[in-house]
mmCIF file of C-alpha atoms in Angstrom:
data_model
loop_
_atom_site.group_PDB
_atom_site.id
_atom_site.type_symbol
_atom_site.label_atom_id
_atom_site.label_comp_id
_atom_site.label_asym_id
_atom_site.label_seq_id
_atom_site.Cartn_x
_atom_site.Cartn_y
_atom_site.Cartn_z
ATOM 1 C CA MET A 164 98.759 -112.913 -38.801
ATOM 2 C CA GLN A 165 96.566 -115.927 -38.148
ATOM 3 C CA VAL A 166 97.404 -119.293 -35.460
ATOM 4 C CA GLN A 167 95.874 -122.567 -36.200
ATOM 5 C CA LEU A 168 96.068 -125.803 -34.218
ATOM 6 C CA ILE A 169 95.690 -128.095 -36.586
ATOM 7 C CA ASN A 170 95.664 -132.501 -36.883
ATOM 8 C CA MET A 171 94.531 -132.521 -33.576
ATOM 9 C CA THR A 172 95.326 -136.093 -31.775
ATOM 10 C CA THR A 173 94.794 -136.796 -28.382
ATOM 11 C CA PHE A 174 96.914 -139.575 -26.407
ATOM 12 C CA ASP A 175 97.832 -140.736 -22.644
ATOM 13 C CA GLY A 176 100.497 -139.016 -21.146
ATOM 14 C CA VAL A 177 101.404 -141.157 -18.657
ATOM 15 C CA ARG A 178 102.410 -143.641 -20.752
ATOM 16 C CA VAL A 179 103.034 -142.036 -24.196
ATOM 17 C CA LYS A 180 107.144 -141.315 -23.154
ATOM 18 C CA TYR A 181 107.692 -140.367 -26.733
ATOM 19 C CA PHE A 182 105.781 -139.048 -30.092
ATOM 20 C CA ASP A 183 105.622 -137.781 -33.742
ATOM 21 C CA LEU A 184 102.749 -136.312 -35.344
ATOM 22 C CA HIS A 185 103.153 -136.156 -38.923
ATOM 23 C CA GLU A 186 100.395 -134.373 -41.167
ATOM 24 C CA ASP A 187 100.326 -136.931 -43.780
ATOM 25 C CA PHE A 188 101.420 -140.417 -41.527
ATOM 26 C CA GLY A 189 99.448 -139.692 -38.290
ATOM 27 C CA PHE A 190 100.610 -140.082 -34.867
ATOM 28 C CA ALA A 191 103.576 -143.035 -33.746
ATOM 29 C CA SER A 192 104.620 -143.493 -30.128
ATOM 30 C CA ILE A 193 106.712 -145.326 -27.440
ATOM 31 C CA VAL A 194 104.161 -146.178 -24.975
ATOM 32 C CA GLU A 195 104.811 -148.103 -21.558
ATOM 33 C CA MET A 196 102.188 -150.260 -20.877
ATOM 34 C CA ASP A 197 102.258 -152.923 -17.260
ATOM 35 C CA GLU A 198 104.460 -155.197 -18.007
ATOM 36 C CA THR A 199 105.765 -154.361 -21.546
ATOM 37 C CA VAL A 200 107.121 -150.814 -23.878
ATOM 38 C CA ALA A 201 105.372 -150.630 -27.201
ATOM 39 C CA LEU A 202 106.294 -149.262 -30.022
ATOM 40 C CA ASP A 203 102.340 -147.926 -31.162
ATOM 41 C CA LEU A 204 101.884 -146.215 -35.436
ATOM 42 C CA ASN A 205 98.140 -145.049 -35.317
ATOM 43 C CA GLY A 206 96.790 -146.806 -32.809
ATOM 44 C CA ALA A 207 98.446 -150.299 -33.826
ATOM 45 C CA VAL A 208 101.351 -151.933 -32.224
ATOM 46 C CA ILE A 209 104.206 -152.948 -34.291
ATOM 47 C CA ARG A 210 106.558 -154.130 -31.988
ATOM 48 C CA SER A 211 106.692 -154.407 -28.191
ATOM 49 C CA TRP A 212 109.586 -155.838 -26.139
ATOM 50 C CA PRO A 213 108.924 -156.911 -22.144
ATOM 51 C CA LYS A 214 109.997 -153.522 -19.930
ATOM 52 C CA GLY A 215 113.460 -153.771 -19.108
ATOM 53 C CA ASP A 216 114.925 -155.324 -22.305
ATOM 54 C CA GLN A 217 113.526 -152.595 -24.808
ATOM 55 C CA PRO A 218 116.250 -150.786 -26.432
ATOM 56 C CA GLU A 219 117.236 -147.478 -25.361
ATOM 57 C CA ILE A 220 115.242 -144.628 -27.192
ATOM 58 C CA TRP A 221 115.451 -141.414 -26.858
ATOM 59 C CA TRP A 222 112.922 -140.094 -29.566
ATOM 60 C CA ILE A 223 110.916 -141.889 -32.622
ATOM 61 C CA LYS A 224 110.460 -139.910 -35.956
ATOM 62 C CA LEU A 225 107.830 -140.676 -38.429
ATOM 63 C CA PHE A 226 109.713 -141.843 -41.578
ATOM 64 C CA ASP A 227 106.603 -142.466 -43.931
ATOM 65 C CA ALA A 228 103.408 -144.681 -43.725
ATOM 66 C CA ASP A 229 104.731 -147.723 -42.111
ATOM 67 C CA HIS A 230 108.472 -146.793 -40.555
ATOM 68 C CA VAL A 231 109.652 -144.824 -38.104
ATOM 69 C CA VAL A 232 113.309 -143.625 -36.787
ATOM 70 C CA LEU A 233 114.257 -144.153 -33.184
ATOM 71 C CA ASP A 234 117.029 -142.760 -31.925
ATOM 72 C CA LEU A 235 119.098 -145.233 -30.005
ATOM 73 C CA HIS A 236 121.341 -143.516 -27.921
ATOM 74 C CA GLY A 237 124.398 -143.624 -30.023
ATOM 75 C CA PRO A 238 126.015 -143.074 -32.954
ATOM 76 C CA GLN A 239 122.913 -145.441 -35.022
ATOM 77 C CA VAL A 240 119.318 -144.965 -35.742
ATOM 78 C CA ALA A 241 117.628 -147.607 -37.073
ATOM 79 C CA ILE A 242 114.230 -147.216 -39.237
ATOM 80 C CA VAL A 243 111.616 -149.507 -37.962
ATOM 81 C CA SER A 244 108.333 -151.322 -39.417
ATOM 82 C CA ALA A 245 106.423 -154.426 -38.020
ATOM 83 C CA LYS A 246 108.750 -156.137 -40.722
ATOM 84 C CA SER A 247 111.791 -154.749 -40.848
ATOM 85 C CA TRP A 248 114.773 -152.967 -38.703
ATOM 86 C CA GLU A 249 117.402 -151.352 -40.064
ATOM 87 C CA ARG A 250 120.330 -149.244 -38.980
ATOM 88 C CA HIS A 251 122.307 -146.638 -40.338
ATOM 89 C CA HIS A 252 124.792 -144.467 -38.865
ATOM 90 C CA LEU A 253 124.082 -140.967 -38.672
ATOM 91 C CA GLY A 254 126.533 -140.054 -35.857
ATOM 92 C CA TYR A 255 125.677 -138.940 -32.498
ATOM 93 C CA LEU A 256 122.373 -136.776 -33.068
ATOM 94 C CA ASN A 257 121.167 -134.069 -31.801
ATOM 95 C CA GLU A 258 118.152 -133.979 -33.806
ATOM 96 C CA LEU A 259 116.843 -135.444 -37.101
ATOM 97 C CA TYR A 260 115.047 -133.686 -39.836
ATOM 98 C CA LEU A 261 113.579 -135.275 -43.139
ATOM 99 C CA SER A 262 112.273 -134.510 -46.028
ATOM 100 C CA GLN A 263 111.201 -137.156 -49.075
ATOM 101 C CA LYS A 264 114.599 -136.984 -49.815
ATOM 102 C CA TYR A 265 116.835 -136.115 -47.556
ATOM 103 C CA MET A 266 117.874 -137.098 -43.982
ATOM 104 C CA PHE A 267 119.268 -133.480 -42.067
ATOM 105 C CA ALA A 268 120.802 -134.834 -38.995
ATOM 106 C CA THR A 269 122.358 -132.198 -36.699
ATOM 107 C CA TYR A 270 124.543 -132.444 -33.511
ATOM 108 C CA GLY A 271 125.228 -131.160 -30.284
ATOM 109 C CA ASP A 272 128.103 -128.758 -29.370
ATOM 110 C CA GLU A 273 129.526 -131.398 -27.124
ATOM 111 C CA ALA A 274 129.743 -133.925 -29.910
ATOM 112 C CA PHE A 275 131.176 -131.207 -32.099
ATOM 113 C CA TYR A 276 134.352 -129.695 -30.317
ATOM 114 C CA SER A 277 134.410 -133.902 -29.615
ATOM 115 C CA SER A 278 134.713 -134.722 -33.438
ATOM 116 C CA ARG A 279 137.650 -135.866 -35.798
ATOM 117 C CA PRO A 280 137.388 -133.934 -39.023
ATOM 118 C CA ASN A 281 136.690 -137.351 -41.032
ATOM 119 C CA GLU A 282 133.723 -138.187 -38.736
ATOM 120 C CA VAL A 283 129.912 -136.905 -39.438
ATOM 121 C CA GLU A 284 129.522 -134.735 -35.925
ATOM 122 C CA SER A 285 131.997 -132.097 -37.265
ATOM 123 C CA ASN A 286 129.721 -131.167 -40.393
ATOM 124 C CA ILE A 287 127.612 -129.741 -37.531
ATOM 125 C CA ILE A 288 124.737 -130.158 -39.794
ATOM 126 C CA SER A 289 125.333 -133.493 -42.355
ATOM 127 C CA ILE A 290 122.946 -134.595 -45.238
ATOM 128 C CA PHE A 291 121.904 -137.963 -46.002
ATOM 129 C CA LEU A 292 120.094 -139.444 -48.214
ATOM 130 C CA ARG A 293 116.878 -141.652 -47.045
ATOM 131 C CA ASP A 294 119.051 -144.949 -47.768
ATOM 132 C CA GLY A 295 121.636 -143.672 -45.073
ATOM 133 C CA THR A 296 124.027 -142.690 -48.026
ATOM 134 C CA PHE A 297 125.795 -139.551 -47.348
ATOM 135 C CA GLU A 298 125.355 -137.068 -49.958
ATOM 136 C CA LEU A 299 127.157 -133.603 -47.782
ATOM 137 C CA GLY A 300 128.387 -132.235 -44.820
ATOM 138 C CA ILE A 301 127.971 -128.260 -44.008
ATOM 139 C CA ARG A 302 132.003 -127.631 -43.787
ATOM 140 C CA GLU A 303 131.922 -127.692 -46.856
ATOM 141 C CA LEU A 304 129.940 -124.341 -47.124
ATOM 142 C CA THR A 305 131.627 -122.918 -43.206
ATOM 143 C CA ASP A 306 134.958 -123.431 -44.212
ATOM 144 C CA LYS A 307 134.727 -120.588 -46.772
ATOM 145 C CA ASP A 308 132.137 -118.126 -45.066
ATOM 146 C CA ARG A 309 133.189 -116.260 -41.888
ATOM 147 C CA ASP A 310 129.731 -115.599 -41.089
ATOM 148 C CA SER A 311 129.229 -119.790 -40.374
ATOM 149 C CA TRP A 312 132.503 -120.298 -37.902
ATOM 150 C CA LYS A 313 130.319 -118.991 -35.147
ATOM 151 C CA PHE A 314 128.046 -122.445 -35.308
ATOM 152 C CA GLU A 315 128.557 -124.801 -32.653
ATOM 153 C CA GLN A 316 124.632 -126.244 -32.670
ATOM 154 C CA VAL A 317 121.389 -126.112 -34.756
ATOM 155 C CA THR A 318 118.749 -125.093 -32.147
ATOM 156 C CA ALA A 319 116.481 -124.897 -34.183
ATOM 157 C CA GLY A 320 115.223 -125.270 -38.061
ATOM 158 C CA TYR A 321 112.161 -126.723 -40.704
ATOM 159 C CA ILE A 322 112.863 -128.891 -43.718
ATOM 160 C CA PHE A 323 110.524 -126.973 -46.994
ATOM 161 C CA LYS A 324 111.081 -128.951 -50.155
ATOM 162 C CA ASP A 325 114.210 -129.437 -50.155
ATOM 163 C CA LYS A 326 115.490 -126.940 -47.951
ATOM 164 C CA PHE A 327 116.496 -126.712 -44.400
ATOM 165 C CA THR A 328 115.926 -123.597 -42.835
ATOM 166 C CA PHE A 329 118.149 -123.173 -39.638
ATOM 167 C CA ILE A 330 118.894 -121.117 -36.698
ATOM 168 C CA ALA A 331 122.418 -122.027 -34.561
ATOM 169 C CA TYR A 332 123.947 -120.843 -31.815
ATOM 170 C CA ASP A 333 125.563 -118.023 -32.065
ATOM 171 C CA SER A 334 124.816 -117.027 -35.107
ATOM 172 C CA PRO A 335 122.440 -113.666 -35.376
ATOM 173 C CA LEU A 336 121.518 -114.943 -38.463
ATOM 174 C CA LEU A 337 118.768 -117.093 -39.956
ATOM 175 C CA TRP A 338 120.288 -119.308 -43.000
ATOM 176 C CA ILE A 339 118.349 -121.420 -45.405
ATOM 177 C CA LEU A 340 120.518 -124.206 -46.946
ATOM 178 C CA ASN A 341 119.896 -125.385 -50.762
ATOM 179 C CA ILE A 342 121.106 -128.800 -50.933
ATOM 180 C CA PRO A 343 120.549 -129.103 -54.999
ATOM 181 C CA GLU A 344 122.918 -126.143 -55.204
ATOM 182 C CA LYS A 345 124.834 -126.779 -51.948
ATOM 183 C CA SER A 346 124.794 -123.437 -51.081
ATOM 184 C CA TRP A 347 123.077 -121.234 -48.534
ATOM 185 C CA ARG A 348 121.796 -117.810 -48.071
ATOM 186 C CA LYS A 349 121.380 -115.904 -44.969
ATOM 187 C CA PHE A 350 119.788 -112.324 -42.840
ATOM 188 C CA PRO A 351 120.120 -111.415 -39.936
ATOM 189 C CA GLY A 352 117.109 -111.552 -37.225
ATOM 190 C CA PRO A 353 115.460 -108.768 -35.174
ATOM 191 C CA VAL A 354 117.495 -110.492 -32.032
ATOM 192 C CA ALA A 355 119.912 -112.764 -30.850
ATOM 193 C CA LEU A 356 117.421 -115.514 -31.673
ATOM 194 C CA TRP A 357 120.006 -118.571 -30.720
ATOM 195 C CA SER A 358 117.903 -119.968 -28.255
ATOM 196 C CA ALA A 359 115.020 -120.322 -30.695
ATOM 197 C CA ASP A 360 113.454 -123.580 -29.161
ATOM 198 C CA VAL A 361 111.180 -124.866 -32.610
ATOM 199 C CA LEU A 362 111.154 -122.651 -35.938
ATOM 200 C CA THR A 363 108.444 -123.466 -38.520
ATOM 201 C CA GLY A 364 107.222 -122.253 -41.690
ATOM 202 C CA ASP A 365 107.292 -122.389 -46.143
ATOM 203 C CA ASP A 366 109.647 -120.682 -49.050
ATOM 204 C CA LYS A 367 108.330 -117.284 -47.765
ATOM 205 C CA ALA A 368 107.984 -116.709 -44.166
ATOM 206 C CA ALA A 369 109.286 -118.376 -41.064
ATOM 207 C CA TYR A 370 108.113 -117.884 -37.119
ATOM 208 C CA ALA A 371 110.389 -118.791 -34.494
ATOM 209 C CA ILE A 372 109.635 -119.708 -30.641
ATOM 210 C CA VAL A 373 111.769 -118.585 -27.720
ATOM 211 C CA ASP A 374 110.482 -120.333 -24.230
ATOM 212 C CA HIS A 375 112.029 -118.319 -21.291
ATOM 213 C CA ARG A 376 110.226 -120.509 -18.594
ATOM 214 C CA ARG A 377 113.174 -121.787 -17.784
ATOM 215 C CA LEU A 378 115.010 -118.317 -17.020
ATOM 216 C CA LEU A 379 112.288 -116.719 -15.571
ATOM 217 C CA SER A 380 113.780 -117.743 -12.107
ATOM 218 C CA VAL A 381 116.518 -115.724 -12.968
ATOM 219 C CA TYR A 382 115.211 -113.003 -15.353
ATOM 220 C CA PRO A 383 111.776 -112.552 -14.115
ATOM 221 C CA ASP A 384 111.148 -109.451 -16.080
ATOM 222 C CA ARG A 385 111.163 -112.033 -19.297
ATOM 223 C CA PRO A 386 107.835 -112.700 -21.003
ATOM 224 C CA PRO A 387 107.442 -116.999 -21.160
ATOM 225 C CA PHE A 388 107.345 -116.920 -24.189
ATOM 226 C CA GLU A 389 108.648 -114.289 -27.271
ATOM 227 C CA LEU A 390 107.376 -115.464 -31.617
ATOM 228 C CA ALA A 391 109.696 -113.682 -34.108
ATOM 229 C CA VAL A 392 108.762 -113.306 -37.486
ATOM 230 C CA PHE A 393 110.738 -113.738 -40.458
ATOM 231 C CA ASN A 394 110.120 -112.990 -44.503
ATOM 232 C CA LEU A 395 112.291 -114.639 -46.800
ATOM 233 C CA VAL A 396 111.669 -112.958 -49.504
ATOM 234 C CA ALA A 397 112.488 -109.122 -48.251
ATOM 235 C CA GLU A 398 114.751 -110.750 -45.841
ATOM 236 C CA THR A 399 113.205 -108.851 -43.107
ATOM 237 C CA ALA A 400 112.556 -110.265 -39.619
ATOM 238 C CA TRP A 401 110.732 -108.842 -36.699
ATOM 239 C CA MET A 402 109.304 -110.196 -33.404
ATOM 240 C CA GLN A 403 105.384 -110.077 -33.078
ATOM 241 C CA ASP A 404 103.559 -110.187 -30.156
ATOM 242 C CA PHE A 405 102.769 -113.624 -28.751
ATOM 243 C CA ALA A 406 99.346 -113.421 -27.540
ATOM 244 C CA PRO A 407 97.312 -114.495 -30.772
ATOM 245 C CA VAL A 408 99.156 -117.670 -30.247
ATOM 246 C CA GLU A 409 98.952 -117.655 -26.748
ATOM 247 C CA ASN A 410 95.025 -117.061 -27.225
ATOM 248 C CA ALA A 411 94.599 -119.776 -30.057
ATOM 249 C CA LEU A 412 96.341 -122.251 -27.705
ATOM 250 C CA ILE A 413 93.846 -121.660 -24.584
ATOM 251 C CA ALA A 414 90.945 -121.856 -26.834
ATOM 252 C CA ALA A 415 92.216 -125.605 -28.270
ATOM 253 C CA GLY A 416 91.985 -126.620 -24.614
ATOM 254 C CA PHE A 417 95.614 -126.833 -24.016
ATOM 255 C CA ALA A 418 97.247 -125.546 -20.285
ATOM 256 C CA MET A 419 100.011 -122.825 -20.902
ATOM 257 C CA SER A 420 101.709 -124.277 -17.325
ATOM 258 C CA GLU A 421 101.865 -127.460 -19.496
ATOM 259 C CA ILE A 422 102.748 -126.481 -22.594
ATOM 260 C CA LYS A 423 105.824 -128.643 -24.799
ATOM 261 C CA LEU A 424 107.510 -127.369 -27.763
ATOM 262 C CA GLN A 425 108.995 -129.806 -29.747
ATOM 263 C CA PRO A 426 110.171 -129.887 -33.567
ATOM 264 C CA SER A 427 108.544 -132.969 -35.936
ATOM 265 C CA SER A 428 110.523 -134.642 -38.547
ATOM 266 C CA THR A 429 109.954 -131.939 -40.906
ATOM 267 C CA GLY A 430 110.482 -129.430 -37.959
ATOM 268 C CA LYS A 431 106.573 -128.085 -37.957
ATOM 269 C CA ILE A 432 106.212 -127.240 -34.449
ATOM 270 C CA ILE A 433 104.306 -129.781 -32.617
ATOM 271 C CA VAL A 434 102.124 -128.004 -28.982
ATOM 272 C CA SER A 435 101.418 -131.023 -27.014
ATOM 273 C CA ASP A 436 100.535 -130.950 -23.153
ATOM 274 C CA ASN A 437 99.851 -133.745 -20.840
ATOM 275 C CA GLY A 438 96.839 -135.056 -23.182
ATOM 276 C CA LYS A 439 96.832 -134.063 -26.233
ATOM 277 C CA ALA A 440 98.944 -132.701 -29.235
ATOM 278 C CA ALA A 441 98.174 -130.111 -32.592
ATOM 279 C CA PHE A 442 100.701 -128.278 -34.845
ATOM 280 C CA LEU A 443 100.907 -124.967 -34.856
ATOM 281 C CA GLU A 444 100.650 -123.390 -37.814
ATOM 282 C CA PHE A 445 101.305 -119.718 -38.950
ATOM 283 C CA SER A 446 100.041 -117.883 -41.480
ATOM 284 C CA ASP A 447 99.657 -114.372 -42.753
#
């Protein structure tokens, strides 16, 4: 297994509150300045608000080269550029993943359990076209599949083409959702991985990282991080030594005590500390 850090980007870790990194579209961030809050896209401020008057923003995702998606802490998101501001009702989101054609909206367990059957949150995953048109809710599939009845929320996932590969609490399986076919396949992970923080890969292999650091005071015998590898062709999975990942991060100048993991808009793993970010990539 080979580990690489690519698309290394530096930023002001004090002023940048939220950010996203994309292999084609660059770096977008919400930046707190002295008197204003700014939406920055690749070093250019495309929107700004007086501090205190800005919309309540919970995260940012790169939509394309000119637009970002902002979670407005409610049932709506805004797709924003320097010239436009479009709101779309996607429900009370936990996370959003973007392919070239679709938006994959996932919801937390509170939103799921408080939803009504006709609401998008009742699907756990709802798929929209990029113009906000509802395309598919996975209740169409879960109602016919007993293995999915344990779903409460997606904990990690990624997009490859028009397929969404994900892990959900508290299912022991890895799931691969095919949107054009409205179907999925699944197979067991090496251990119960529903607490995975991030998941990345392609159509042949997937890699999941579990961050145990917040639990070490309760479970001191656990390692800080664990890595699981999935062969999507053979439908096999195993635990992998995390040392090569840690070695690559340290060699790239990351401080392991400050490491943060987050999914990009496509689910690629972004690793960051207080001043830089990069994609964490795996290969055979």
